[in-house]
């Protein structure tokens, strides 16, 4: 049992108690965060299980689905509908006046301030260091414009070989825009042969070994494997070697605790529709360390919303940037998206913030891991399933990436028909992400029991 470090937190006696649904129910009963589940709209199994739902009883169709997909799109907080509707009220009742005179006291001229402090808390930053703006990939481009200053000797960007494709494309196209051949300018790093995750030491050795790296831009939590990188160690080391260090926190924000200010991270970008539950295409986030708050020496992609608030509406042709991250805003922010984000961030704060959520998350994912290993022991032994994600809870967030060397899509379809919503990444991976804000131990239990049934259907010879 103690093979899985996270399990020690659950204080379970033996394998039998792990396999008992009563354990899941007890863990849910002890969970002080369980009440937040009802703050979210959970789709029914009927609505998501596809055309061939697989249920024994008709009545099961109306039950909530088992949603383990918050890594891809977070569920909707129920209050979001009310809060966004208030913006429609403001618009219909006040028109342009809503910018200054807002019936719910959220004037649009400063709507971004509704999320600034929340975002700062979430990523361990000072308010001056963060802002909500644009979308993730466009913010990566914006930050590369400012922080990637290639010279003849230093002109490379280091990213993961299996970085999210958008990051790959962004880096590649950005290099091209600067007249640098991506084949020379993009340096990628992959796990060792036979391994799934990058070793911190290998990352450091790569950085030490190539003095032409100008920018290190890795992801905080790897989208494919779920590995949580050692951000402070890598940041400090790369900066010592003369690199600028930016992080893509798409899968880290709202998932793991971050201390971006203390870690001296130069910049970071994230989207908000995954763990931050802001809705598809929601407004993204940006962190720029305080050390650059008054730095106007670097080029930036400027826009009127980055101009000092005090004289933004003077419409002067001379750009006077706001201090800090806000000075990089380009357009007036999408109000519906910003309020939708605010709604979810309020719930994060009511739940006690990221450290409280993380404590539950470590238990929940540890429970998932242990239950998978015990329930599917024979399938693990036969190498029909593997876990790619690090087993050390400190080196991962809530997501576990399962690899199915053969038949992944059949397994995925089988889970789907049971109303277990997760996602697949071809060719072989299914990602399961139990989210501490709205997932229960009973969700995890059901997902694993469904997976066992599916595995026995997909690999009938195995039992
Ligand atoms: C989700 C994700 C994206 C998506 O980019 P958008 O600009 O929000 O569409 C990019 N990079 C990473 C690492 C992601 O996880």
Coordinates of C-alpha atoms and ligand atoms in Angstrom, one line a residue:
X1 CA 0.0 0.0 0.0
X2 CA 2.7 2.4 0.9
X3 CA 4.1 2.0 -2.6
X4 CA 2.2 5.2 -3.5
X5 CA 3.5 8.1 -1.4
X6 CA 0.2 9.9 -1.7
X7 CA -1.7 7.1 0.0
X8 CA -0.1 7.7 3.3
X9 CA -2.3 10.7 3.5
X10 CA -5.4 8.6 3.4
X11 CA -4.5 6.4 6.4
X12 CA -6.1 3.3 5.0
X13 CA -5.4 0.0 6.7
X14 CA -5.4 -2.5 3.8
X15 CA -6.3 -3.2 0.2
X16 CA -9.8 -4.4 1.1
X17 CA -10.8 -1.1 2.6
X18 CA -9.4 0.7 -0.4
X19 CA -11.7 -1.3 -2.7
X20 CA -14.8 -0.7 -0.6
X21 CA -17.1 2.1 -1.7
X22 CA -17.6 2.9 1.9
X23 CA -14.1 4.3 2.0
X24 CA -14.9 6.7 -0.8
X25 CA -18.1 7.7 1.1
X26 CA -16.2 8.2 4.3
X27 CA -13.5 10.3 2.6
X28 CA -16.3 12.5 1.1
X29 CA -18.0 12.8 4.5
X30 CA -14.7 14.0 6.1
X31 CA -14.0 16.4 3.2
X32 CA -14.6 20.0 4.2
X33 CA -14.6 21.1 0.6
X34 CA -17.4 18.7 -0.5
X35 CA -20.0 21.5 -0.3
X36 CA -18.4 23.3 -3.3
X37 CA -19.5 20.5 -5.6
X38 CA -23.0 21.9 -5.6
X39 CA -21.8 25.3 -6.7
X40 CA -21.1 23.8 -10.1
X41 CA -23.4 22.6 -12.9
X42 CA -22.6 19.0 -13.6
X43 CA -23.9 17.5 -16.9
X44 CA -26.1 14.5 -16.6
X45 CA -25.0 11.1 -18.0
X46 CA -27.8 11.2 -20.5
X47 CA -26.5 14.5 -22.0
X48 CA -22.9 13.4 -22.4
X49 CA -22.8 9.6 -22.8
X50 CA -23.1 9.7 -26.6
X51 CA -25.4 7.7 -28.8
X52 CA -24.9 4.3 -27.2
X53 CA -25.1 4.9 -23.5
X54 CA -24.2 1.8 -21.5
X55 CA -26.4 1.7 -18.3
X56 CA -28.1 -1.1 -16.5
X57 CA -31.0 1.1 -15.3
X58 CA -32.8 3.9 -17.2
X59 CA -32.8 6.0 -14.0
X60 CA -28.9 6.2 -14.0
X61 CA -29.2 8.4 -17.1
X62 CA -30.3 11.3 -15.1
X63 CA -27.5 11.1 -12.6
X64 CA -24.6 13.5 -12.9
X65 CA -21.9 12.3 -15.1
X66 CA -18.4 11.5 -13.7
X67 CA -16.6 14.5 -14.9
X68 CA -12.8 14.1 -14.7
X69 CA -12.0 16.7 -17.5
X70 CA -11.4 19.9 -15.6
X71 CA -7.9 19.9 -17.1
X72 CA -9.5 20.6 -20.5
X73 CA -12.6 22.6 -19.7
X74 CA -13.7 23.3 -16.1
X75 CA -17.3 23.0 -15.2
X76 CA -19.6 26.1 -15.0
X77 CA -20.1 27.7 -11.6
X78 CA -23.8 28.1 -11.3
X79 CA -23.5 31.7 -10.1
X80 CA -21.7 32.5 -13.4
X81 CA -25.1 32.6 -15.2
X82 CA -26.4 35.2 -12.7
X83 CA -23.3 37.3 -12.8
X84 CA -23.1 37.3 -16.6
X85 CA -26.8 38.1 -16.8
X86 CA -26.1 41.1 -14.7
X87 CA -23.8 42.3 -17.4
X88 CA -26.6 42.0 -19.9
X89 CA -28.8 44.0 -17.6
X90 CA -26.1 46.7 -17.3
X91 CA -25.7 46.8 -21.0
X92 CA -29.4 46.9 -21.8
X93 CA -30.1 49.5 -19.0
X94 CA -27.1 51.7 -19.4
X95 CA -25.5 51.3 -22.8
X96 CA -22.1 53.0 -22.9
X97 CA -22.7 54.5 -19.5
X98 CA -21.9 51.1 -18.1
X99 CA -18.3 52.0 -18.4
X100 CA -18.6 54.4 -15.5
X101 CA -22.1 53.9 -14.1
X102 CA -22.8 50.3 -13.6
X103 CA -25.9 48.9 -11.8
X104 CA -23.8 46.3 -10.0
X105 CA -20.8 48.5 -9.3
X106 CA -18.5 46.8 -11.7
X107 CA -17.8 49.6 -14.2
X108 CA -16.4 48.3 -17.5
X109 CA -13.7 50.9 -17.6
X110 CA -12.0 49.1 -14.8
X111 CA -13.5 45.6 -15.1
X112 CA -10.1 44.0 -15.1
X113 CA -9.7 45.1 -11.5
X114 CA -12.4 42.6 -10.5
X115 CA -9.9 39.7 -11.0
X116 CA -6.5 41.3 -10.4
X117 CA -6.2 40.5 -6.7
X118 CA -7.7 37.1 -7.0
X119 CA -5.2 36.2 -9.8
X120 CA -2.3 37.6 -7.7
X121 CA -3.3 35.3 -4.8
X122 CA -3.6 32.3 -7.0
X123 CA -0.1 32.6 -8.6
X124 CA 1.8 34.0 -5.6
X125 CA 2.2 37.5 -7.1
X126 CA 1.7 41.1 -6.2
X127 CA -1.3 42.7 -7.9
X128 CA 1.1 44.9 -10.0
X129 CA 2.6 41.7 -11.5
X130 CA -0.6 40.3 -13.0
X131 CA -3.4 41.1 -15.4
X132 CA -6.2 39.3 -17.3
X133 CA -5.9 39.9 -21.0
X134 CA -6.2 38.2 -24.4
X135 CA -5.8 34.5 -24.8
X136 CA -2.9 32.3 -23.9
X137 CA -1.2 31.9 -27.2
X138 CA -1.5 35.6 -28.0
X139 CA 0.0 36.4 -24.6
X140 CA 2.9 34.0 -25.3
X141 CA 3.5 35.9 -28.5
X142 CA 3.3 39.2 -26.7
X143 CA 5.8 38.1 -24.0
X144 CA 8.2 36.7 -26.6
X145 CA 8.2 40.1 -28.3
X146 CA 9.2 41.7 -25.0
X147 CA 11.5 39.1 -23.5
X148 CA 13.1 37.3 -26.4
X149 CA 15.9 39.5 -27.4
X150 CA 18.1 37.4 -29.6
X151 CA 21.7 38.3 -30.4
X152 CA 24.2 36.7 -32.7
X153 CA 25.4 34.4 -29.8
X154 CA 22.2 33.9 -27.9
X155 CA 19.2 33.3 -30.1
X156 CA 17.6 30.0 -29.0
X157 CA 14.3 29.2 -27.2
X158 CA 14.2 26.0 -25.1
X159 CA 10.8 24.2 -25.0
X160 CA 9.7 20.6 -24.3
X161 CA 9.8 18.3 -27.3
X162 CA 6.2 17.4 -26.5
X163 CA 5.1 20.9 -25.7
X164 CA 1.4 21.7 -26.4
X165 CA 1.3 22.2 -30.2
X166 CA 0.2 25.9 -29.9
X167 CA 3.4 26.7 -27.9
X168 CA 5.4 24.9 -30.6
X169 CA 3.8 26.8 -33.4
X170 CA 4.1 30.1 -31.4
X171 CA 7.8 29.6 -30.8
X172 CA 8.4 28.5 -34.3
X173 CA 6.5 31.3 -36.0
X174 CA 8.0 33.9 -33.6
X175 CA 11.5 32.8 -34.5
X176 CA 10.7 33.1 -38.2
X177 CA 9.3 36.6 -37.6
X178 CA 12.7 37.5 -36.3
X179 CA 14.5 36.0 -39.2
X180 CA 15.8 32.9 -37.3
X181 CA 15.4 29.5 -38.8
X182 CA 13.3 27.5 -36.3
X183 CA 15.4 24.4 -37.0
X184 CA 18.3 26.3 -35.4
X185 CA 16.5 28.5 -33.0
X186 CA 14.1 26.1 -31.4
X187 CA 15.8 23.7 -29.0
X188 CA 13.7 20.9 -27.6
X189 CA 14.2 18.6 -24.7
X190 CA 12.7 15.1 -24.4
X191 CA 12.6 12.5 -21.6
X192 CA 15.4 9.8 -21.8
X193 CA 14.6 6.7 -23.8
X194 CA 12.2 4.5 -21.9
X195 CA 11.2 7.3 -19.5
X196 CA 8.1 9.5 -19.6
X197 CA 9.1 12.5 -17.7
X198 CA 11.9 15.0 -17.9
X199 CA 14.5 14.9 -15.1
X200 CA 15.2 18.2 -13.6
X201 CA 19.0 17.5 -13.8
X202 CA 18.7 16.8 -17.5
X203 CA 16.9 20.2 -18.0
X204 CA 19.7 22.0 -16.1
X205 CA 22.4 20.1 -18.0
X206 CA 20.8 21.1 -21.3
X207 CA 20.7 24.7 -20.2
X208 CA 24.3 24.6 -19.0
X209 CA 25.4 22.9 -22.1
X210 CA 24.2 25.5 -24.6
X211 CA 25.2 29.1 -24.0
X212 CA 23.1 30.2 -27.0
X213 CA 19.8 29.7 -25.2
X214 CA 18.2 33.1 -24.8
X215 CA 14.8 32.1 -23.5
X216 CA 13.6 29.0 -21.5
X217 CA 9.9 28.6 -21.9
X218 CA 8.6 25.4 -20.4
X219 CA 5.2 24.5 -19.1
X220 CA 4.6 24.5 -15.3
X221 CA 2.5 21.2 -15.5
X222 CA 3.1 19.3 -18.7
X223 CA -0.3 18.8 -20.5
X224 CA 0.4 15.3 -21.8
X225 CA 2.1 13.7 -18.8
X226 CA 0.9 15.8 -15.9
X227 CA 4.5 16.3 -14.7
X228 CA 4.9 19.4 -12.4
X229 CA 8.3 20.9 -13.1
X230 CA 10.5 22.2 -10.4
X231 CA 9.9 25.8 -11.4
X232 CA 12.1 27.6 -8.7
X233 CA 15.2 25.4 -9.3
X234 CA 15.0 25.6 -13.1
X235 CA 14.2 29.4 -13.0
X236 CA 17.1 30.2 -10.8
X237 CA 19.6 28.0 -12.6
X238 CA 18.6 29.3 -16.1
X239 CA 18.8 32.9 -15.0
X240 CA 22.3 32.3 -13.5
X241 CA 23.3 31.1 -17.0
X242 CA 22.0 34.3 -18.5
X243 CA 18.6 33.1 -19.8
X244 CA 15.2 34.8 -19.5
X245 CA 12.7 32.3 -18.0
X246 CA 9.0 32.2 -18.9
X247 CA 6.4 29.6 -17.9
X248 CA 3.3 28.4 -19.6
X249 CA 1.0 27.7 -16.7
X250 CA -2.1 26.5 -18.6
X251 CA -2.2 23.3 -16.6
X252 CA -0.6 24.6 -13.4
X253 CA -2.8 27.6 -12.5
X254 CA -5.6 26.7 -10.1
X255 CA -4.1 23.2 -9.9
X256 CA -0.9 23.6 -7.9
X257 CA 0.4 26.3 -5.6
X258 CA 2.6 28.8 -7.3
X259 CA 5.0 31.5 -5.9
X260 CA 5.9 33.3 -9.0
X261 CA 7.1 36.5 -7.3
X262 CA 9.4 34.6 -4.8
X263 CA 10.6 32.3 -7.5
X264 CA 11.7 35.3 -9.5
X265 CA 10.0 34.1 -12.6
X266 CA 10.4 36.6 -15.4
X267 CA 7.0 36.1 -17.0
X268 CA 4.2 33.6 -17.1
X269 CA 1.0 33.1 -19.2
X270 CA -2.0 30.9 -18.6
X271 CA -5.5 30.3 -19.9
X272 CA -8.5 30.3 -17.6
X273 CA -11.0 27.8 -19.1
X274 CA -9.2 24.7 -17.7
X275 CA -8.9 24.6 -13.9
X276 CA -10.1 28.2 -13.6
X277 CA -13.6 27.4 -14.9
X278 CA -14.1 30.6 -16.9
X279 CA -15.8 29.0 -19.9
X280 CA -14.4 28.1 -23.3
X281 CA -12.1 30.7 -24.8
X282 CA -12.1 32.6 -21.5
X283 CA -9.8 35.6 -20.8
X284 CA -6.2 34.6 -20.2
X285 CA -3.7 35.7 -17.6
X286 CA -0.3 37.2 -17.5
X287 CA 2.5 37.6 -14.9
X288 CA 5.5 39.9 -15.3
X289 CA 7.8 40.1 -12.4
X290 CA 7.9 43.3 -10.4
X291 CA 11.5 43.9 -11.4
X292 CA 10.2 44.9 -14.8
X293 CA 7.3 47.0 -13.4
X294 CA 8.8 50.3 -14.5
X295 CA 11.0 49.0 -17.2
X296 CA 10.1 50.7 -20.5
X297 CA 13.4 49.8 -22.2
X298 CA 12.0 46.6 -23.9
X299 CA 9.7 46.6 -26.9
X300 CA 6.2 45.6 -26.3
X301 CA 3.0 45.0 -28.3
X302 CA 1.2 48.0 -27.0
X303 CA -2.5 49.0 -27.1
X304 CA -4.6 51.8 -25.5
X305 CA -5.6 49.5 -22.6
X306 CA -2.0 49.3 -21.5
X307 CA -1.9 53.1 -21.2
X308 CA -1.9 54.6 -17.7
X309 CA -5.5 54.5 -16.5
X310 CA -5.3 58.1 -15.3
X311 CA -5.0 59.4 -18.9
X312 CA -6.2 56.5 -21.0
X313 CA -9.2 58.4 -22.2
X314 CA -7.2 61.5 -23.1
X315 CA -6.5 59.7 -26.3
X316 CA -3.0 61.0 -26.5
X317 CA -0.8 59.6 -29.3
X318 CA 2.0 59.3 -26.8
X319 CA 1.9 55.9 -25.0
X320 CA 2.4 56.1 -21.3
X321 CA 2.3 52.5 -20.0
X322 CA 0.7 51.5 -16.7
X323 CA 3.1 50.0 -14.3
X324 CA 3.6 46.3 -14.3
X325 CA 1.6 43.7 -16.2
X326 CA -1.3 46.0 -16.9
X327 CA 1.0 48.0 -19.1
X328 CA 1.0 45.1 -21.6
X329 CA -2.8 45.0 -22.0
X330 CA -3.8 45.8 -25.6
X331 CA -7.5 45.9 -26.0
X332 CA -10.4 46.7 -23.6
X333 CA -11.1 43.3 -21.9
X334 CA -14.1 41.2 -22.8
X335 CA -16.5 42.0 -20.0
X336 CA -18.5 38.8 -20.2
X337 CA -15.3 36.7 -20.1
X338 CA -13.8 38.7 -17.2
X339 CA -16.9 38.4 -15.1
X340 CA -17.2 34.8 -15.8
X341 CA -13.6 34.4 -14.6
X342 CA -14.3 36.5 -11.5
X343 CA -17.2 34.2 -10.6
X344 CA -14.9 31.2 -10.5
X345 CA -12.1 33.0 -8.6
X346 CA -14.6 34.0 -5.9
X347 CA -15.3 30.4 -5.4
X348 CA -11.6 29.6 -5.2
X349 CA -11.3 32.2 -2.4
X350 CA -14.4 30.9 -0.6
X351 CA -12.9 27.5 -0.6
X352 CA -9.8 28.8 1.2
X353 CA -7.5 29.3 -1.7
X354 CA -5.1 27.0 -3.6
X355 CA -3.3 25.6 -0.5
X356 CA -6.5 24.2 0.9
X357 CA -7.5 22.8 -2.5
X358 CA -4.1 21.3 -3.0
X359 CA -4.3 19.4 0.3
X360 CA -7.5 17.7 -0.9
X361 CA -6.1 17.3 -4.4
X362 CA -3.1 15.3 -3.2
X363 CA -5.5 12.9 -1.4
X364 CA -7.9 12.6 -4.3
X365 CA -5.3 11.9 -6.9
X366 CA -3.4 9.6 -4.6
X367 CA -6.7 7.7 -4.1
X368 CA -7.2 7.5 -7.8
X369 CA -3.6 6.2 -8.3
X370 CA -3.9 3.5 -5.6
X371 CA -7.4 2.4 -6.7
X372 CA -6.2 2.0 -10.3
X373 CA -3.2 -0.1 -9.3
X374 CA -5.2 -2.4 -7.0
X375 CA -8.3 -2.7 -9.2
X376 CA -6.5 -3.2 -12.5
X377 CA -3.5 -5.1 -11.1
X378 CA -3.6 -7.8 -13.8
X379 CA -3.9 -5.2 -16.6
X380 CA -0.9 -3.3 -15.2
X381 CA 1.1 -6.5 -15.0
X382 CA 0.2 -7.4 -18.6
X383 CA 1.3 -3.9 -19.6
X384 CA -2.1 -3.0 -21.0
X385 CA -2.1 0.1 -18.9
X386 CA 0.6 2.3 -17.5
X387 CA 0.6 5.6 -15.6
X388 CA 2.9 8.2 -17.2
X389 CA 2.5 10.8 -14.5
X390 CA 5.2 10.9 -11.7
X391 CA 4.1 9.0 -8.6
X392 CA 5.6 11.7 -6.3
X393 CA 2.6 14.0 -5.4
X394 CA 5.0 16.9 -5.3
X395 CA 5.9 16.4 -9.0
X396 CA 2.4 16.3 -10.3
X397 CA -0.9 18.2 -10.1
X398 CA -4.3 16.5 -10.0
X399 CA -4.1 14.9 -13.4
X400 CA -3.0 11.3 -14.1
X401 CA -2.1 10.4 -17.7
X402 CA -2.8 6.8 -18.4
X403 CA -1.2 5.1 -21.4
X404 CA -2.9 2.2 -23.2
X405 CA -0.4 0.9 -25.7
X406 CA -3.2 -0.8 -27.6
X407 CA -6.9 0.0 -27.9
X408 CA -6.9 3.4 -26.2
X409 CA -9.8 4.7 -28.3
X410 CA -11.9 1.6 -27.4
X411 CA -11.2 2.2 -23.7
X412 CA -12.1 5.9 -24.1
X413 CA -15.3 5.1 -26.0
X414 CA -16.2 2.6 -23.3
X415 CA -15.8 5.1 -20.5
X416 CA -17.7 7.7 -22.5
X417 CA -20.7 5.3 -22.8
X418 CA -20.7 5.0 -19.0
X419 CA -20.8 8.7 -18.7
X420 CA -17.2 9.0 -17.5
X421 CA -15.9 12.2 -19.1
X422 CA -12.2 12.4 -19.5
X423 CA -10.1 13.2 -22.6
X424 CA -7.8 11.3 -24.9
X425 CA -4.6 12.4 -26.6
X426 CA -3.7 10.2 -29.5
X427 CA -2.1 7.8 -30.0
X428 CA -2.2 6.2 -26.6
X429 CA -3.1 8.5 -23.7
X430 CA -6.3 9.1 -21.6
X431 CA -6.1 11.9 -19.0
X432 CA -8.1 11.7 -15.8
X433 CA -8.2 14.9 -13.7
X434 CA -10.1 14.8 -10.4
X435 CA -10.5 18.4 -9.5
X436 CA -10.7 19.1 -5.7
X437 CA -13.2 21.9 -6.1
X438 CA -16.0 19.8 -7.5
X439 CA -14.9 16.2 -7.8
X440 CA -15.6 13.7 -5.0
X441 CA -13.9 10.5 -3.9
X442 CA -17.1 8.7 -5.1
X443 CA -16.4 10.2 -8.6
X444 CA -13.0 8.6 -8.6
X445 CA -14.4 5.3 -7.3
X446 CA -17.0 5.2 -10.0
X447 CA -14.5 6.1 -12.8
X448 CA -12.1 3.3 -11.8
X449 CA -14.9 0.7 -11.5
X450 CA -16.2 1.7 -14.9
X451 CA -12.6 1.5 -16.3
X452 CA -12.4 -2.0 -14.9
X453 CA -15.5 -3.1 -16.7
X454 CA -14.3 -1.4 -19.9
X455 CA -10.9 -3.1 -19.7
X456 CA -12.5 -6.5 -19.3
X457 CA -14.7 -5.8 -22.3
X458 CA -11.8 -4.5 -24.5
X459 CA -9.4 -7.2 -23.5
X460 CA -11.7 -10.2 -23.0
X461 CA -9.0 -12.8 -23.1
X462 CA -7.4 -11.4 -20.0
X463 CA -9.7 -13.0 -17.4
Ligands
LIG1 C1 -4.5 24.6 -23.3 C2 -3.2 25.0 -23.7 C3 -3.0 26.0 -24.8 C4 -4.2 26.6 -25.5 O1 -4.0 27.8 -26.0 P1 -5.1 28.9 -26.3 O2 -4.4 30.1 -26.8 O3 -5.8 29.1 -25.0 O4 -6.1 28.3 -27.2 C5 -1.8 26.4 -25.1 N1 -0.7 25.9 -24.4 C6 -0.8 24.9 -23.4 C7 0.4 24.4 -22.8 C8 -2.1 24.5 -23.1 O5 -2.2 23.6 -22.1

